[in-house]
Short mmCIF file of C-alpha atoms and ligand atoms in Angstrom, two decimals:
data_model
loop_
_atom_site.label_atom_id
_atom_site.label_comp_id
_atom_site.label_asym_id
_atom_site.label_seq_id
_atom_site.Cartn_x
_atom_site.Cartn_y
_atom_site.Cartn_z
CA MET E 1 0.19 -0.01 -0.01
CA ALA E 2 1.35 3.54 -0.93
CA LEU E 3 0.23 4.85 2.27
CA MET E 4 2.40 6.71 4.83
CA THR E 5 1.93 6.62 8.63
CA PRO E 6 0.99 9.72 10.72
CA GLU E 7 4.48 9.39 12.46
CA GLN E 8 6.15 9.06 8.72
CA PHE E 9 4.04 11.85 7.64
CA GLU E 10 5.50 14.31 10.53
CA GLU E 11 9.18 12.85 9.94
CA SER E 12 8.73 13.76 6.22
CA VAL E 13 7.48 17.45 6.99
CA LYS E 14 10.52 17.75 9.37
CA GLN E 15 12.82 17.36 6.44
CA LEU E 16 10.98 20.42 4.44
CA LYS E 17 12.68 23.96 5.17
CA PRO E 18 9.85 26.31 3.89
CA ARG E 19 10.49 30.12 4.33
CA ILE E 20 7.56 31.12 6.77
CA PHE E 21 6.77 34.36 8.47
CA MET E 22 3.89 35.22 10.94
CA ASN E 23 3.15 38.19 13.07
CA GLY E 24 6.47 39.95 11.92
CA LYS E 25 8.62 37.14 12.52
CA GLN E 26 10.21 34.20 11.14
CA VAL E 27 8.87 30.97 11.83
CA ASP E 28 11.76 28.49 12.29
CA ASN E 29 9.83 25.44 13.51
CA LEU E 30 6.53 24.62 12.05
CA PHE E 31 6.03 22.10 14.96
CA GLU E 32 6.57 24.53 17.62
CA ASN E 33 4.45 27.48 16.43
CA PRO E 34 1.04 26.91 17.82
CA ASN E 35 -0.64 27.98 14.68
CA THR E 36 1.31 26.38 11.93
CA ARG E 37 0.96 23.00 14.14
CA THR E 38 -2.72 22.94 13.60
CA VAL E 39 -2.13 22.62 9.85
CA ILE E 40 0.30 19.65 10.54
CA GLU E 41 -2.25 18.20 12.89
CA ALA E 42 -5.06 18.24 10.33
CA ASN E 43 -3.19 16.71 7.30
CA LYS E 44 -1.74 13.95 9.78
CA ALA E 45 -5.43 13.06 10.88
CA SER E 46 -5.61 12.24 6.94
CA TYR E 47 -2.87 9.76 7.29
CA ASP E 48 -4.18 8.17 10.39
CA TRP E 49 -7.97 7.55 9.10
CA ALA E 50 -6.47 6.27 5.77
CA LEU E 51 -4.64 3.09 7.83
CA ASP E 52 -7.80 2.83 10.42
CA PRO E 53 -9.95 -0.10 9.23
CA ARG E 54 -13.20 1.93 10.11
CA TYR E 55 -12.38 5.04 7.54
CA LYS E 56 -10.55 3.15 5.04
CA ASP E 57 -13.23 2.92 2.44
CA ILE E 58 -13.52 6.80 2.79
CA LEU E 59 -10.07 7.66 2.91
CA THR E 60 -8.43 5.26 0.72
CA CYS E 61 -9.14 3.84 -2.86
CA TYR E 62 -7.54 1.65 -5.52
CA SER E 63 -5.61 3.72 -7.96
CA PRO E 64 -4.86 1.89 -11.40
CA LEU E 65 -2.37 4.45 -12.10
CA ILE E 66 0.20 2.71 -9.67
CA ASP E 67 -1.86 -0.45 -9.13
CA ASP E 68 -2.01 0.16 -5.52
CA VAL E 69 -4.14 1.31 -2.73
CA VAL E 70 -3.71 5.19 -2.19
CA ASN E 71 -5.14 8.14 -0.18
CA ARG E 72 -8.20 9.39 -1.68
CA TYR E 73 -6.84 12.81 -1.75
CA THR E 74 -4.19 11.92 -4.48
CA HIS E 75 -6.73 10.25 -6.69
CA VAL E 76 -8.42 11.50 -9.54
CA SER E 77 -12.12 10.50 -9.87
CA ARG E 78 -12.58 7.85 -12.78
CA SER E 79 -16.54 7.42 -12.07
CA ASN E 80 -19.56 8.87 -10.26
CA GLU E 81 -18.85 6.68 -7.48
CA ASP E 82 -15.40 8.11 -7.36
CA LEU E 83 -16.86 11.53 -6.95
CA VAL E 84 -19.58 10.36 -4.77
CA LYS E 85 -16.87 8.99 -2.32
CA LYS E 86 -14.98 12.08 -2.75
CA ALA E 87 -17.82 14.25 -1.71
CA GLU E 88 -18.41 11.78 1.34
CA ALA E 89 -14.53 12.15 2.35
CA GLY E 90 -15.15 16.00 2.31
CA THR E 91 -17.62 15.63 4.94
CA PHE E 92 -16.03 13.09 6.80
CA THR E 93 -12.83 15.27 7.02
CA ALA E 94 -14.65 18.60 7.67
CA GLU E 95 -17.01 17.24 10.54
CA ASN E 96 -13.96 15.22 12.19
CA LEU E 97 -11.61 18.32 12.10
CA GLY E 98 -13.92 21.19 12.38
CA THR E 99 -11.27 23.17 9.99
CA CYS E 100 -10.11 22.36 6.47
CA ILE E 101 -8.17 19.13 5.26
CA TYR E 102 -5.40 21.08 3.63
CA ARG E 103 -5.07 18.28 1.01
CA CYS E 104 -8.34 19.30 -0.71
CA VAL E 105 -7.48 22.06 -3.04
CA GLY E 106 -4.58 20.05 -4.64
CA TYR E 107 -7.01 17.33 -4.88
CA ASP E 108 -9.38 19.47 -6.86
CA ALA E 109 -6.44 20.81 -8.74
CA PHE E 110 -5.51 17.33 -9.68
CA HIS E 111 -8.87 16.71 -11.41
CA SER E 112 -8.60 19.93 -13.31
CA LEU E 113 -5.09 19.21 -14.61
CA ALA E 114 -5.78 15.79 -15.54
CA SER E 115 -8.86 16.73 -17.74
CA THR E 116 -7.13 19.82 -19.36
CA THR E 117 -3.65 18.46 -19.81
CA TRP E 118 -5.37 15.27 -21.78
CA GLU E 119 -7.42 18.08 -23.80
CA MET E 120 -4.32 20.15 -24.64
CA ASP E 121 -2.37 17.03 -25.70
CA ARG E 122 -5.56 16.29 -27.65
CA ASP E 123 -5.86 19.48 -29.43
CA LEU E 124 -2.39 20.71 -29.64
CA GLY E 125 -0.07 17.82 -29.68
CA THR E 126 1.73 18.90 -26.36
CA GLU E 127 2.85 16.27 -24.07
CA TYR E 128 1.38 17.64 -20.79
CA HIS E 129 -1.00 14.73 -19.78
CA PRO E 130 1.86 11.96 -19.61
CA ARG E 131 4.09 14.42 -17.71
CA PHE E 132 1.10 15.18 -15.26
CA LEU E 133 0.46 11.51 -14.81
CA GLU E 134 4.26 10.93 -13.97
CA TYR E 135 4.03 13.54 -11.43
CA LEU E 136 0.47 12.12 -9.96
CA LYS E 137 2.39 8.65 -9.77
CA MET E 138 4.97 10.01 -7.68
CA VAL E 139 2.44 11.75 -5.26
CA GLN E 140 0.42 8.63 -5.09
CA ARG E 141 3.68 6.39 -4.20
CA LYS E 142 5.01 8.77 -1.83
CA ASP E 143 1.50 9.65 -0.41
CA LEU E 144 2.35 13.34 -0.54
CA SER E 145 0.04 15.99 0.83
CA VAL E 146 -0.58 18.44 -1.87
CA ALA E 147 -1.71 22.20 -1.55
CA GLY E 148 -3.46 24.09 -4.24
CA ALA E 149 -2.88 27.70 -5.39
CA LEU E 150 -4.95 29.82 -7.93
CA THR E 151 -5.76 33.10 -6.13
CA GLU E 152 -3.84 36.04 -6.91
CA PRO E 153 -3.35 39.50 -5.51
CA ARG E 154 -4.39 41.18 -8.90
CA GLY E 155 -4.42 44.99 -9.85
CA SER E 156 -7.31 47.11 -10.70
CA ARG E 157 -10.15 44.86 -11.50
CA SER E 158 -11.30 47.34 -14.23
CA LYS E 159 -8.24 46.77 -16.13
CA LYS E 160 -6.62 44.05 -18.06
CA THR E 161 -3.92 42.09 -16.55
CA LEU E 162 -1.50 43.68 -19.35
CA ASN E 163 -2.52 47.15 -18.21
CA TRP E 164 -1.53 46.68 -14.56
CA PRO E 165 1.49 49.05 -13.60
CA ASP E 166 3.00 46.22 -11.55
CA PRO E 167 2.96 43.22 -13.90
CA TYR E 168 3.59 40.50 -11.19
CA LEU E 169 0.33 41.00 -9.59
CA SER E 170 -0.59 37.84 -11.60
CA LEU E 171 1.86 34.99 -11.53
CA LYS E 172 4.20 35.39 -14.46
CA VAL E 173 6.85 33.20 -16.45
CA VAL E 174 9.89 35.62 -16.33
CA ASP E 175 12.25 33.14 -18.07
CA LYS E 176 12.37 29.97 -19.98
CA ASN E 177 15.34 27.79 -20.93
CA LYS E 178 16.15 24.06 -21.71
CA GLU E 179 15.64 23.10 -18.26
CA GLY E 180 12.67 24.71 -17.20
CA ILE E 181 10.66 28.02 -16.37
CA VAL E 182 11.26 30.80 -13.77
CA VAL E 183 8.07 32.45 -12.27
CA ARG E 184 7.55 35.70 -10.38
CA GLY E 185 4.55 36.95 -8.43
CA ALA E 186 2.14 35.70 -5.75
CA LYS E 187 -0.74 33.56 -4.74
CA ILE E 188 -2.98 34.79 -1.80
CA ASN E 189 -5.33 33.04 0.61
CA ILE E 190 -3.50 29.87 0.12
CA SER E 191 -4.51 27.05 2.69
CA GLY E 192 -2.23 25.14 4.48
CA ALA E 193 0.53 25.19 1.98
CA TYR E 194 3.44 25.42 4.09
CA ALA E 195 2.78 22.30 5.96
CA SER E 196 2.28 20.42 2.62
CA HIS E 197 4.96 18.45 0.32
CA GLU E 198 3.95 20.10 -2.75
CA LEU E 199 2.00 23.06 -4.02
CA ALA E 200 -0.12 22.73 -7.40
CA VAL E 201 -0.23 26.01 -9.01
CA LEU E 202 -2.99 26.92 -11.51
CA PRO E 203 -3.90 30.10 -13.17
CA GLN E 204 -6.52 32.16 -11.53
CA ALA E 205 -8.53 33.53 -14.42
CA ALA E 206 -9.01 33.27 -18.27
CA HIS E 207 -5.70 34.64 -20.24
CA PHE E 208 -6.06 36.37 -23.75
CA GLU E 209 -3.76 36.83 -26.57
CA GLY E 210 -0.57 38.66 -25.34
CA GLU E 211 -0.93 37.12 -21.76
CA GLU E 212 0.85 33.97 -22.75
CA ASP E 213 3.41 34.26 -19.85
CA TYR E 214 0.72 34.27 -17.41
CA ALA E 215 -0.82 30.94 -18.81
CA VAL E 216 0.89 28.67 -16.36
CA ALA E 217 0.23 25.72 -14.24
CA PHE E 218 2.81 23.50 -12.31
CA ALA E 219 3.72 21.99 -9.25
CA ILE E 220 6.69 22.16 -6.95
CA PRO E 221 7.78 21.10 -3.31
CA THR E 222 6.72 23.67 -0.94
CA ASP E 223 10.25 24.63 0.13
CA THR E 224 11.42 25.42 -3.26
CA LYS E 225 14.17 28.27 -3.41
CA GLY E 226 12.46 31.52 -3.88
CA ILE E 227 9.36 30.67 -2.22
CA THR E 228 8.04 32.62 0.96
CA TYR E 229 4.86 32.10 3.08
CA ILE E 230 3.46 35.33 4.92
CA CYS E 231 0.75 33.70 7.30
CA GLN E 232 -2.82 35.10 8.28
CA TYR E 233 -2.88 36.47 11.54
CA SER E 234 -5.91 37.28 13.54
CA PRO E 235 -7.14 37.67 17.30
CA TYR E 236 -7.65 33.80 17.11
CA SER E 237 -3.84 33.20 16.18
CA ALA E 238 -2.94 35.57 18.93
CA GLU E 239 -5.25 33.74 21.49
CA ARG E 240 -3.63 30.38 20.58
CA GLU E 241 -0.02 31.91 21.02
CA LEU E 242 -1.06 33.11 24.46
CA ALA E 243 -3.13 29.91 25.46
CA ASP E 244 -1.52 28.19 28.53
CA ASP E 245 -3.57 25.12 27.71
CA LEU E 246 -5.02 24.18 24.20
CA GLU E 247 -8.12 23.11 25.96
CA GLU E 248 -8.96 26.90 26.40
CA LEU E 249 -9.35 27.04 22.76
CA GLY E 250 -12.91 26.32 20.61
CA ASN E 251 -10.91 23.86 18.39
CA PRO E 252 -7.93 22.56 20.55
CA VAL E 253 -6.02 20.49 18.03
CA PHE E 254 -6.80 21.75 14.64
CA GLY E 255 -7.62 25.32 15.18
CA GLN E 256 -8.83 27.87 12.60
CA ARG E 257 -8.34 27.80 8.94
CA GLU E 258 -5.01 28.75 8.17
CA THR E 259 -3.61 30.34 5.11
CA SER E 260 -0.88 32.50 3.67
CA MET E 261 0.41 34.48 0.91
CA VAL E 262 2.95 32.51 -1.25
CA ILE E 263 5.33 34.80 -2.76
CA PHE E 264 7.25 33.38 -5.72
CA ASP E 265 10.61 35.57 -6.10
CA ASP E 266 11.86 34.03 -9.44
CA VAL E 267 11.19 30.46 -8.38
CA PHE E 268 12.45 27.76 -11.01
CA VAL E 269 10.38 24.99 -12.12
CA PRO E 270 11.79 22.00 -13.98
CA TRP E 271 9.90 21.21 -17.27
CA GLU E 272 8.87 17.73 -15.83
CA ARG E 273 6.64 19.89 -13.49
CA VAL E 274 5.13 22.17 -15.84
CA PHE E 275 1.51 21.25 -17.13
CA HIS E 276 0.45 24.53 -19.02
CA CYS E 277 2.74 27.11 -20.24
CA GLY E 278 1.32 29.79 -22.66
CA GLU E 279 -1.51 27.93 -24.30
CA TYR E 280 -3.81 30.98 -23.11
CA PRO E 281 -7.07 29.53 -24.50
CA TYR E 282 -6.74 26.53 -22.00
CA SER E 283 -6.41 28.73 -18.74
CA VAL E 284 -10.18 29.27 -18.31
CA LYS E 285 -10.51 25.40 -18.67
CA LEU E 286 -8.20 24.81 -15.82
CA VAL E 287 -9.96 27.46 -13.90
CA SER E 288 -13.36 26.50 -14.50
CA ARG E 289 -12.73 22.67 -14.05
CA PHE E 290 -11.04 23.32 -10.77
CA ALA E 291 -13.90 25.82 -9.80
CA LYS E 292 -16.66 23.49 -10.58
CA THR E 293 -14.91 20.58 -8.82
CA HIS E 294 -14.04 22.79 -5.78
CA ARG E 295 -17.53 24.16 -5.42
CA MET E 296 -18.92 20.90 -4.93
CA THR E 297 -16.57 20.25 -2.49
CA CYS E 298 -16.76 23.40 -0.59
CA GLY E 299 -20.65 23.86 -0.87
CA GLY E 300 -21.87 20.33 -0.81
CA THR E 301 -19.54 18.39 1.26
CA CYS E 302 -17.12 20.10 3.74
CA LYS E 303 -19.64 22.84 4.93
CA VAL E 304 -22.13 19.93 5.66
CA GLY E 305 -19.28 18.37 8.19
CA PHE E 306 -18.77 22.21 9.42
CA MET E 307 -22.61 22.62 10.04
CA ASN E 308 -22.50 19.06 12.12
CA GLN E 309 -20.07 20.60 14.46
CA VAL E 310 -22.46 23.80 14.85
CA ILE E 311 -25.53 21.65 15.16
CA GLY E 312 -23.91 19.03 17.61
CA ALA E 313 -22.99 22.37 19.82
CA CYS E 314 -26.13 23.94 19.60
CA LYS E 315 -28.02 20.84 20.63
CA LEU E 316 -25.73 20.46 23.69
CA VAL E 317 -26.36 24.11 24.77
CA GLN E 318 -30.31 23.56 24.48
CA GLU E 319 -29.80 20.50 27.02
CA TYR E 320 -27.45 22.70 29.19
CA LYS E 321 -30.22 25.27 29.21
CA GLY E 322 -32.99 22.82 29.86
CA LEU E 323 -34.85 24.09 26.54
CA GLU E 324 -35.76 20.59 25.09
CA LYS E 325 -39.19 21.59 24.73
CA ALA E 326 -38.98 25.02 23.57
CA THR E 327 -40.69 24.86 20.23
CA HIS E 328 -38.88 27.78 18.56
CA ILE E 329 -35.34 26.14 19.53
CA ASN E 330 -36.49 22.84 18.03
CA GLU E 331 -37.68 24.73 15.01
CA GLN E 332 -34.40 26.21 14.70
CA LEU E 333 -32.52 23.00 15.04
CA MET E 334 -34.70 21.52 12.49
CA GLU E 335 -33.97 24.32 10.00
CA MET E 336 -30.15 23.71 10.42
CA VAL E 337 -30.59 20.37 9.71
CA VAL E 338 -32.82 21.17 6.55
CA LEU E 339 -30.07 23.48 5.55
CA ARG E 340 -27.11 20.71 5.95
CA GLU E 341 -29.32 18.38 4.12
CA THR E 342 -29.92 20.58 1.39
CA GLY E 343 -26.16 21.30 1.10
CA ARG E 344 -25.35 17.46 1.12
CA ALA E 345 -28.11 16.88 -1.47
CA CYS E 346 -26.59 19.41 -3.87
CA GLY E 347 -23.09 18.17 -3.34
CA LEU E 348 -24.26 14.58 -4.00
CA ALA E 349 -26.10 15.66 -6.96
CA ALA E 350 -23.21 17.28 -8.59
CA ALA E 351 -21.30 14.06 -7.95
CA ASN E 352 -24.03 11.87 -9.37
CA LYS E 353 -24.67 13.73 -12.21
CA GLY E 354 -21.03 14.37 -12.93
CA ALA E 355 -19.32 13.23 -16.11
CA GLU E 356 -16.25 12.49 -18.08
CA GLU E 357 -14.75 15.34 -19.12
CA PRO E 358 -13.48 15.61 -21.90
CA GLU E 359 -15.08 12.41 -23.39
CA GLY E 360 -12.40 9.91 -23.66
CA SER E 361 -10.25 11.39 -21.04
CA GLY E 362 -10.93 9.00 -18.29
CA VAL E 363 -11.47 12.00 -15.95
CA PHE E 364 -14.64 12.56 -14.08
CA LEU E 365 -15.85 15.96 -12.97
CA PRO E 366 -18.80 17.32 -10.75
CA ASP E 367 -21.85 18.63 -12.70
CA GLU E 368 -21.37 22.35 -13.65
CA LEU E 369 -24.69 23.36 -12.86
CA MET E 370 -25.04 21.56 -9.44
CA GLY E 371 -21.43 22.13 -8.47
CA ASN E 372 -22.10 25.74 -8.70
CA VAL E 373 -25.52 25.44 -7.17
CA SER E 374 -24.05 23.75 -4.21
CA LYS E 375 -21.53 26.55 -3.38
CA LEU E 376 -24.15 29.33 -4.15
CA ASN E 377 -26.53 27.77 -1.84
CA ILE E 378 -24.28 27.14 1.21
CA CYS E 379 -22.95 30.83 1.02
CA ASN E 380 -26.30 31.90 2.30
CA ALA E 381 -27.32 28.70 4.32
CA PHE E 382 -23.97 29.01 6.23
CA TRP E 383 -24.69 32.58 7.32
CA ARG E 384 -28.24 31.48 8.19
CA LEU E 385 -26.97 28.38 10.36
CA LEU E 386 -24.26 31.06 12.24
CA ALA E 387 -27.40 33.41 12.83
CA LEU E 388 -29.52 30.35 14.35
CA ALA E 389 -26.65 29.25 16.39
CA GLY E 390 -26.08 32.75 17.86
CA ASP E 391 -29.84 32.83 18.87
CA ILE E 392 -29.44 29.38 20.79
CA GLY E 393 -26.16 30.15 22.27
CA GLY E 394 -27.14 33.48 23.49
CA GLY E 395 -24.95 36.62 24.35
CA LEU E 396 -22.54 34.31 26.39
CA ILE E 397 -20.95 33.12 22.91
CA VAL E 398 -19.27 36.49 22.69
CA THR E 399 -19.09 37.66 26.39
CA MET E 400 -17.92 34.48 28.10
CA PRO E 401 -14.74 35.03 30.21
CA SER E 402 -11.53 32.96 29.52
CA LEU E 403 -11.32 29.28 30.45
CA LYS E 404 -8.21 30.41 32.47
CA GLU E 405 -10.72 31.62 35.00
CA LEU E 406 -11.61 28.18 35.99
CA LYS E 407 -7.88 28.05 37.17
CA ASN E 408 -8.03 31.34 38.67
CA PRO E 409 -8.43 30.80 42.56
CA GLU E 410 -9.77 34.39 43.05
CA VAL E 411 -12.68 33.74 40.74
CA LYS E 412 -12.94 30.09 39.97
CA ASP E 413 -15.81 29.62 42.36
CA TYR E 414 -18.00 32.65 40.68
CA VAL E 415 -17.27 31.29 37.19
CA GLU E 416 -18.30 27.67 38.18
CA GLU E 417 -21.48 28.75 39.93
CA PHE E 418 -22.78 31.27 37.53
CA LEU E 419 -21.74 29.82 34.37
CA SER E 420 -23.35 26.24 35.20
CA PHE E 421 -27.01 27.06 34.35
CA GLY E 422 -27.60 25.54 37.73
CA SER E 423 -27.26 22.17 35.92
CA ASP E 424 -25.11 19.25 36.82
CA GLU E 425 -23.00 19.61 33.83
CA PRO E 426 -19.39 20.50 34.55
CA THR E 427 -19.03 24.48 33.89
CA GLU E 428 -16.07 23.61 31.96
CA ASN E 429 -17.93 21.68 29.32
CA ILE E 430 -20.65 24.18 29.02
CA MET E 431 -17.95 27.12 28.40
CA LYS E 432 -16.04 24.69 25.99
CA VAL E 433 -19.25 24.21 23.97
CA HIS E 434 -19.54 28.17 23.88
CA LYS E 435 -16.18 28.71 22.99
CA LEU E 436 -16.67 26.38 20.08
CA LEU E 437 -19.79 28.41 18.90
CA GLN E 438 -17.64 31.53 19.43
CA ASN E 439 -15.06 30.38 16.60
CA TRP E 440 -17.73 29.47 14.41
CA THR E 441 -20.29 32.54 14.72
CA ALA E 442 -17.76 35.30 15.78
CA GLY E 443 -14.89 33.88 13.87
CA GLN E 444 -13.40 33.55 10.42
CA HIS E 445 -15.69 30.76 9.22
CA GLY E 446 -18.51 33.14 7.62
CA VAL E 447 -16.48 35.05 5.48
CA ALA E 448 -14.38 32.01 4.59
CA THR E 449 -17.38 29.87 3.70
CA TRP E 450 -18.50 33.07 1.54
CA HIS E 451 -15.10 33.38 -0.23
CA GLY E 452 -13.58 29.85 -0.30
CA ALA E 453 -14.09 28.55 -4.12
CA GLY E 454 -15.16 31.98 -5.06
CA PRO E 455 -17.61 34.66 -4.05
CA VAL E 456 -21.35 34.43 -4.79
CA MET E 457 -20.92 36.45 -8.07
CA ALA E 458 -18.53 34.09 -9.61
CA GLN E 459 -21.19 31.19 -9.19
CA LYS E 460 -23.71 33.43 -10.78
CA ILE E 461 -21.67 34.10 -13.69
CA MET E 462 -20.97 30.20 -14.10
CA LEU E 463 -24.75 29.60 -13.75
CA GLN E 464 -25.64 32.16 -16.31
CA ARG E 465 -23.43 30.23 -18.63
CA VAL E 466 -24.82 26.84 -18.32
CA ILE E 467 -28.45 27.51 -17.98
CA ASP E 468 -30.51 27.73 -21.25
CA TYR E 469 -34.04 27.56 -20.42
CA GLU E 470 -34.77 25.73 -23.80
CA HIS E 471 -36.13 22.82 -22.05
CA GLU E 472 -38.58 25.03 -19.78
CA LYS E 473 -39.55 27.02 -22.97
CA ASN E 474 -40.52 23.99 -24.82
CA LEU E 475 -42.51 22.57 -22.09
CA VAL E 476 -44.83 25.61 -22.03
CA LYS E 477 -44.73 25.45 -25.93
CA ARG E 478 -46.07 21.90 -25.72
CA THR E 479 -48.43 22.49 -23.10
CA LEU E 480 -50.34 25.47 -25.08
CA ASN E 481 -49.46 24.06 -28.30
CA LEU E 482 -48.21 27.31 -29.18
CA LYS E 483 -47.85 28.24 -32.86
CA GLU E 484 -44.46 28.24 -34.86
CA LYS E 485 -43.03 32.01 -35.27
CA LYS E 486 -44.24 33.86 -38.46
C1 FAD B 1 -10.16 30.65 4.28
C2 FAD B 1 -9.94 30.72 2.84
C3 FAD B 1 -9.31 29.73 2.22
C4 FAD B 1 -8.82 29.94 1.01
N1 FAD B 1 -8.01 28.88 0.41
C5 FAD B 1 -7.47 28.89 -0.84
C6 FAD B 1 -6.67 28.03 -1.20
O1 FAD B 1 -5.99 27.08 -0.66
N2 FAD B 1 -5.91 28.14 -2.50
C7 FAD B 1 -6.73 29.05 -3.33
O2 FAD B 1 -6.13 29.32 -4.75
N3 FAD B 1 -7.43 30.18 -3.21
C8 FAD B 1 -8.02 30.01 -1.83
N4 FAD B 1 -8.80 30.86 -1.23
C9 FAD B 1 -9.11 31.90 -2.11
C10 FAD B 1 -10.58 32.13 -2.27
O3 FAD B 1 -10.78 31.16 -3.47
C11 FAD B 1 -10.84 33.73 -2.88
O4 FAD B 1 -10.79 34.30 -1.51
C12 FAD B 1 -12.25 34.06 -3.33
O5 FAD B 1 -11.97 33.37 -4.96
C13 FAD B 1 -12.39 35.58 -3.56
O6 FAD B 1 -11.18 36.15 -3.98
P1 FAD B 1 -10.62 37.54 -3.17
O7 FAD B 1 -10.70 36.72 -1.99
O8 FAD B 1 -9.64 37.98 -3.95
O9 FAD B 1 -11.76 38.36 -3.09
P2 FAD B 1 -12.46 39.39 -4.48
O10 FAD B 1 -12.05 38.84 -5.62
O11 FAD B 1 -11.59 40.80 -3.99
O12 FAD B 1 -13.83 39.33 -4.19
C14 FAD B 1 -14.36 40.71 -3.42
C15 FAD B 1 -15.82 41.50 -4.10
O13 FAD B 1 -15.16 42.02 -5.38
C16 FAD B 1 -16.08 41.31 -6.47
N5 FAD B 1 -15.12 41.23 -7.72
C17 FAD B 1 -13.99 40.65 -7.64
N6 FAD B 1 -13.60 40.78 -8.95
C18 FAD B 1 -14.28 41.51 -9.60
C19 FAD B 1 -14.60 42.04 -11.02
N7 FAD B 1 -13.70 41.79 -11.88
N8 FAD B 1 -15.69 42.31 -11.34
C20 FAD B 1 -16.65 42.60 -10.41
N9 FAD B 1 -16.65 42.28 -9.08
C21 FAD B 1 -15.55 41.63 -8.83
C22 FAD B 1 -16.50 39.86 -5.81
O14 FAD B 1 -17.63 39.39 -6.73
C23 FAD B 1 -16.62 40.22 -4.47
O15 FAD B 1 -17.97 40.93 -4.47
C24 FAD B 1 -9.15 30.97 0.09
C25 FAD B 1 -10.02 31.78 0.87
C26 FAD B 1 -10.54 31.47 2.00
C27 FAD B 1 -11.29 33.06 2.72
#
């Protein structure tokens, strides 16, 4: 089996030397920094689950590419069943981590690369597809974690890339030679890259004639010379740094969703790792195939798992407060379940209605309409779920004192008494569940859910492209026996 143990994964990450900055300081040790550590823990869990007989059906699959069992996060879907399993894996990992599985964007990038390299070779006679498959085989055999990077800083949105005063606001090829290419620029908001082995890089947007140097896709080790990671930093990052005990935090082990800006300062990429270079009409295909795959993931699978964390916490709070018979709370909980199941249904529909794309490629991608509907639907559903959680949790979600007070002899007894709801539940449990709800309702997850895989306008644009209304018009024409136009 081509599967690493969690310990081998840790050891392999220790061998990497990425250049990382957080909060004005260099992060010398990913394992010791409490925020970067969470990314290692989240990815590590995926190695653990893959070897656990209870979860191997979700987290592993057979890869004909290397004729072996691989981690699902390194596999390109070859059927609708694979896509359904992909959806189930997204929900499973999200609900167990309460944060991102940082292998997911790379997994979705693989689907786009497999499909589009095949098409470029067919149409243009390039040799990207076998090159990509060789790369993928290496990833599968070594069981690597691969992050994915598309989003770019960008210049004025009202101007074309070539008219930006700074040409590197989109990642650009600045040199080419016999051995490979050199790229300069940046990707932003990139999930978990510094604690992954590899980074798969795709264009963010369509490119046009004259923009050939921006039409580029490749994969490189995360500690390649010239790459710098500038990490996100929020009040939650500071809180984790200041915590005496991880138990004080709303998600002790796996933390928040960690991202960074990734700077490419003249980074060399050998040709064997370049999968798109200059063929600008295909940039949009790489982007849109990634988008529909990732929108199924973000919309209809991982948010379903996140919702389970929120619903579970709300149900516990209801019980702590003795509100089991409160009709409106039961209705709110039911509404949450309806939102969750609508999300799940859209994700599964996207998987079940998915198809081989392009025909003959052997690559299965989710259905465009349902993939985009999944994400568009969840943008609003998730905010609604958070609002309902805020109502059930009450003001304490945002007004609660630190869990440190439970160890402070001066106030410990007051906190124990007055935050117990007069129940026999340990106050510590009550506070921890409220802290978890604070993370979700007053943390980064609302905006992150909205923007991850693109803001709503991006889904609406895609939907407007695929909806044609012919079927609906014809139904009415038949029903009313309408006459042909004169
Ligand atoms: C937690 C998190 C994790 C992420 N992880 C990854 C990752 O691993 N890899 C990755 O590649 N990306 C990642 N992203 C990036 C994510 O895909 C982007 O945030 C998303 O696509 C929105 O882009 P933006 O943040 O630049 O927002 P913007 O594009 O600045 O959007 C802000 C607003 O401007 C509007 N707008 C933007 N451009 C135009 C235009 N041309 N015309 C009209 N309106 C416009 C948008 O519709 C929106 O209303 C992540 C994001 C988050 C929040």
